[in-house]
Short mmCIF file of C-alpha atoms in Angstrom, two decimals:
data_model
loop_
_atom_site.label_atom_id
_atom_site.label_comp_id
_atom_site.label_asym_id
_atom_site.label_seq_id
_atom_site.Cartn_x
_atom_site.Cartn_y
_atom_site.Cartn_z
CA MET A 1 -90.80 -2.13 -21.90
CA ALA A 2 -90.67 0.65 -18.94
CA TYR A 3 -90.07 4.06 -17.69
CA HIS A 4 -88.48 5.74 -15.48
CA LEU A 5 -88.54 9.21 -14.59
CA ARG A 6 -87.36 12.07 -11.89
CA CYS A 7 -88.45 15.37 -10.15
CA ARG A 8 -87.73 17.17 -7.25
CA SER A 9 -91.72 18.59 -7.53
CA ALA A 10 -93.76 15.64 -5.68
CA PRO A 11 -97.35 18.50 -7.80
CA ALA A 12 -96.18 17.83 -10.98
CA VAL A 13 -94.71 13.97 -9.80
CA HIS A 14 -98.04 13.59 -9.49
CA GLU A 15 -100.14 15.26 -12.31
CA PHE A 16 -97.96 13.06 -14.72
CA ALA A 17 -99.20 10.02 -13.14
CA GLN A 18 -102.69 11.21 -12.87
CA ALA A 19 -102.37 12.46 -17.19
CA VAL A 20 -100.59 9.08 -17.89
CA ARG A 21 -103.15 7.34 -16.17
CA ARG A 22 -106.06 9.17 -18.01
CA ALA A 23 -104.46 8.36 -21.74
CA LEU A 24 -104.37 4.48 -20.81
CA PRO A 25 -106.87 1.96 -21.95
CA VAL A 26 -108.58 0.48 -19.26
CA ARG A 27 -108.43 -3.60 -20.37
CA ASP A 28 -111.81 -5.50 -19.41
CA ALA A 29 -111.16 -7.88 -16.58
CA ASP A 30 -111.32 -11.08 -18.48
CA GLU A 31 -107.69 -10.13 -20.28
CA PRO A 32 -104.70 -11.72 -19.61
CA ARG A 33 -102.70 -8.05 -19.48
CA PRO A 34 -102.84 -5.94 -16.51
CA ASN A 35 -104.28 -2.74 -16.61
CA GLY A 36 -102.27 -0.10 -17.67
CA THR A 37 -102.93 1.94 -15.56
CA GLU A 38 -101.68 0.02 -11.98
CA LEU A 39 -98.44 0.14 -13.59
CA VAL A 40 -98.32 4.00 -13.42
CA THR A 41 -95.68 4.67 -10.37
CA GLU A 42 -95.48 7.48 -8.01
CA LYS A 43 -92.40 6.65 -6.09
CA PRO A 44 -90.63 9.62 -3.47
CA LEU A 45 -87.05 9.94 -3.31
CA GLU A 46 -84.75 9.33 -0.35
CA ARG A 47 -82.88 12.34 0.23
CA ALA A 48 -79.53 11.54 -0.41
CA ALA A 49 -77.48 11.04 3.50
CA PRO A 50 -75.39 15.03 4.08
CA ASN A 51 -71.83 13.91 3.92
CA ARG A 52 -70.00 15.01 7.10
CA ILE A 53 -67.02 14.07 6.33
CA ARG A 54 -67.03 16.62 3.32
CA GLN A 55 -68.41 19.18 5.55
CA LEU A 56 -65.93 18.95 8.83
CA ARG A 57 -62.85 19.34 5.89
CA TRP A 58 -64.93 22.59 5.06
CA SER A 59 -65.24 23.84 8.65
CA LEU A 60 -61.95 22.80 8.98
CA GLY A 61 -60.51 24.73 6.31
CA GLY A 62 -62.76 27.64 6.93
CA GLY A 63 -61.66 28.25 9.88
CA TYR A 64 -58.99 27.64 8.87
CA VAL A 65 -58.17 30.37 6.45
CA LEU A 66 -60.27 32.40 9.32
CA VAL A 67 -57.83 32.99 11.86
CA LEU A 68 -54.79 32.84 8.25
CA VAL A 69 -56.82 36.18 7.69
CA LEU A 70 -57.26 37.72 11.47
CA LEU A 71 -53.08 36.61 12.17
CA LEU A 72 -52.25 38.72 8.61
CA VAL A 73 -55.03 41.70 9.08
CA THR A 74 -54.04 42.19 13.18
CA ASP A 75 -50.96 42.91 15.68
CA ALA A 76 -50.50 39.18 16.19
CA GLY A 77 -47.16 39.76 14.30
CA VAL A 78 -45.51 38.04 11.14
CA VAL A 79 -44.21 34.38 13.37
CA PRO A 80 -47.43 33.30 15.18
CA GLY A 81 -48.97 33.97 10.96
CA VAL A 82 -46.64 32.11 8.94
CA LEU A 83 -46.51 28.99 12.05
CA TRP A 84 -49.97 29.07 11.17
CA ALA A 85 -49.85 28.85 7.56
CA VAL A 86 -47.13 26.03 8.01
CA ALA A 87 -48.63 23.75 10.56
CA PRO A 88 -51.17 22.04 8.49
CA GLY A 89 -47.40 20.46 6.55
CA PRO A 90 -46.47 18.87 9.64
CA ILE A 91 -49.88 17.88 11.12
CA ALA A 92 -49.85 16.00 8.11
CA ALA A 93 -46.56 14.77 7.34
CA GLY A 94 -46.38 13.36 11.09
CA GLY A 95 -49.50 11.88 11.48
CA LEU A 96 -49.72 9.94 8.56
CA GLY A 97 -45.39 8.74 9.87
CA VAL A 98 -46.58 7.80 13.12
CA TYR A 99 -50.18 6.15 11.76
CA GLY A 100 -47.34 4.12 9.39
CA GLY A 101 -44.55 3.65 12.45
CA TRP A 102 -47.70 2.11 14.41
CA GLN A 103 -48.40 -0.36 11.11
CA LEU A 104 -45.65 -1.69 11.29
CA PHE A 105 -45.11 -1.96 14.46
CA ARG A 106 -47.78 -3.76 15.40
CA GLU A 107 -47.70 -6.10 12.52
CA ALA A 108 -43.96 -7.66 13.64
CA TRP A 109 -45.57 -7.61 17.68
CA VAL A 110 -48.18 -9.79 16.17
CA LEU A 111 -46.45 -11.28 14.03
CA ARG A 112 -43.14 -12.18 16.78
CA THR A 113 -45.62 -13.24 19.57
CA ARG A 114 -48.42 -15.16 17.98
CA GLY A 115 -46.57 -15.98 14.26
CA ILE A 116 -47.29 -19.55 13.47
CA THR A 117 -43.74 -19.84 10.81
CA VAL A 118 -43.91 -22.37 7.36
CA GLU A 119 -42.36 -23.26 3.92
CA GLY A 120 -43.43 -20.75 1.68
CA ARG A 121 -42.71 -21.36 -2.24
CA LEU A 122 -42.27 -19.68 -4.95
CA GLN A 123 -45.12 -19.81 -7.91
CA ARG A 124 -44.07 -16.50 -9.99
CA SER A 125 -41.87 -13.67 -10.36
CA HIS A 126 -43.47 -9.78 -12.13
CA PHE A 127 -42.94 -6.91 -12.18
CA TYR A 128 -44.87 -3.86 -10.26
CA ASN A 129 -43.57 0.25 -10.65
CA GLY A 130 -39.53 -1.49 -11.44
CA VAL A 131 -39.53 -3.72 -8.17
CA GLU A 132 -39.98 -7.11 -8.60
CA GLN A 133 -42.89 -8.75 -6.91
CA TYR A 134 -42.95 -12.71 -5.65
CA THR A 135 -45.51 -14.56 -4.85
CA TYR A 136 -45.01 -17.48 -2.68
CA ALA A 137 -48.36 -20.49 -1.85
CA TYR A 138 -48.27 -21.78 1.85
CA VAL A 139 -50.72 -24.04 3.73
CA ASP A 140 -51.54 -22.53 7.47
CA SER A 141 -52.09 -24.32 10.25
CA HIS A 142 -55.72 -25.65 8.59
CA GLY A 143 -54.77 -26.89 5.25
CA VAL A 144 -55.84 -24.17 3.64
CA ARG A 145 -53.20 -22.88 0.47
CA ARG A 146 -52.84 -19.34 0.70
CA GLU A 147 -50.38 -16.71 -1.65
CA ARG A 148 -48.89 -13.60 -0.24
CA THR A 149 -47.06 -11.69 -2.07
CA GLY A 150 -44.15 -8.54 -1.65
CA SER A 151 -41.01 -7.76 -2.64
CA ASP A 152 -38.96 -9.74 -0.22
CA GLY A 153 -37.74 -13.15 -0.79
CA GLY A 154 -36.63 -14.27 -4.61
CA ALA A 155 -35.03 -18.24 -3.23
CA GLU A 156 -37.79 -21.25 -4.38
CA ARG A 157 -38.49 -21.93 -1.06
CA VAL A 158 -38.90 -19.69 1.83
CA GLU A 159 -39.83 -19.32 5.51
CA ILE A 160 -42.80 -17.49 5.56
CA THR A 161 -44.88 -16.39 9.08
CA TYR A 162 -48.11 -15.51 9.01
CA ASP A 163 -50.81 -14.24 12.25
CA PRO A 164 -53.02 -17.01 12.20
CA ALA A 165 -55.89 -14.98 13.52
CA ASP A 166 -55.31 -12.58 10.47
CA PRO A 167 -53.72 -14.40 7.39
CA GLU A 168 -53.56 -11.52 5.21
CA THR A 169 -50.73 -10.71 8.19
CA THR A 170 -47.36 -12.32 6.46
CA LYS A 171 -43.53 -11.65 5.94
CA VAL A 172 -40.41 -13.81 4.72
CA GLY A 173 -38.47 -15.03 7.33
CA ARG A 174 -38.72 -15.38 11.26
CA ARG A 175 -37.39 -12.09 12.46
CA THR A 176 -39.08 -9.37 13.87
CA ALA A 177 -36.25 -7.12 15.54
CA GLY A 178 -35.53 -5.13 12.95
CA GLN A 179 -39.22 -4.00 12.12
CA LEU A 180 -40.07 -3.76 16.02
CA VAL A 181 -36.98 -0.71 15.62
CA PHE A 182 -37.91 0.73 12.38
CA GLY A 183 -41.39 0.74 13.56
CA ALA A 184 -41.11 3.16 16.97
CA VAL A 185 -39.02 4.97 15.76
CA LEU A 186 -40.64 6.33 13.10
CA ILE A 187 -43.38 6.79 15.36
CA LEU A 188 -41.17 8.80 17.48
CA LEU A 189 -39.82 10.93 14.98
CA ALA A 190 -42.57 11.28 13.62
CA GLY A 191 -44.25 12.22 16.79
CA ALA A 192 -41.69 14.92 17.58
CA VAL A 193 -43.44 16.74 13.84
CA LEU A 194 -46.70 16.29 14.69
CA VAL A 195 -46.26 17.54 17.95
CA ALA A 196 -43.92 20.56 16.33
CA GLY A 197 -47.37 21.47 14.38
CA VAL A 198 -49.58 20.91 17.25
CA ALA A 199 -47.55 23.84 18.67
CA PHE A 200 -47.31 26.10 15.49
CA VAL A 201 -51.11 26.10 16.03
CA VAL A 202 -51.75 26.65 19.77
CA MET A 203 -48.32 29.24 19.25
CA GLY A 204 -51.24 31.07 15.97
CA MET A 205 -54.39 30.80 17.75
CA ALA A 206 -52.31 32.17 21.95
CA ALA A 207 -51.17 35.26 19.73
CA LEU A 208 -54.98 36.59 18.88
CA VAL A 209 -56.23 35.73 22.37
CA ILE A 210 -53.58 37.39 24.38
#
């Protein structure tokens, strides 16, 4: 049976280990069992690396609140304070929209330029969050059997286009023009929202400087 004890004080750990060693019997060299004192070991604990992402969040949050307070208590005006207060909303929404639009556009572009289309056969279907999901099995160009699950499909046999460099990137059917257009439009619209949020930040900072 082994026991692991932890303590932040290195001197206390050393004194405790010494006391345990003195209390354990010392065995002869001829005995098959190991000496009890040799089983007591001391090991320094590794310090956990600081969570830099959390520190960055706290720093940004503190800076945001500080600027907001300065805008409210100084003669900067109500409008810059309101714009600064609402700026995180459009920045977050715009950033997520741009990222989502880029993912859609990139996936469609990859499938359009280097995608391979094969036949997929329906394996099973189930409901997830009220939406029916279809799982199709297909064999890629290397003879590997793969599966694709999504809300597209429904027929027993469909065409599945996949990226040979990343087989997880798939879609039902060959057409990608609609996804390309939708991704581009989403990038433009979300980009406008993101720019507006950044403009709110600039206007708030400018009100403090000027």
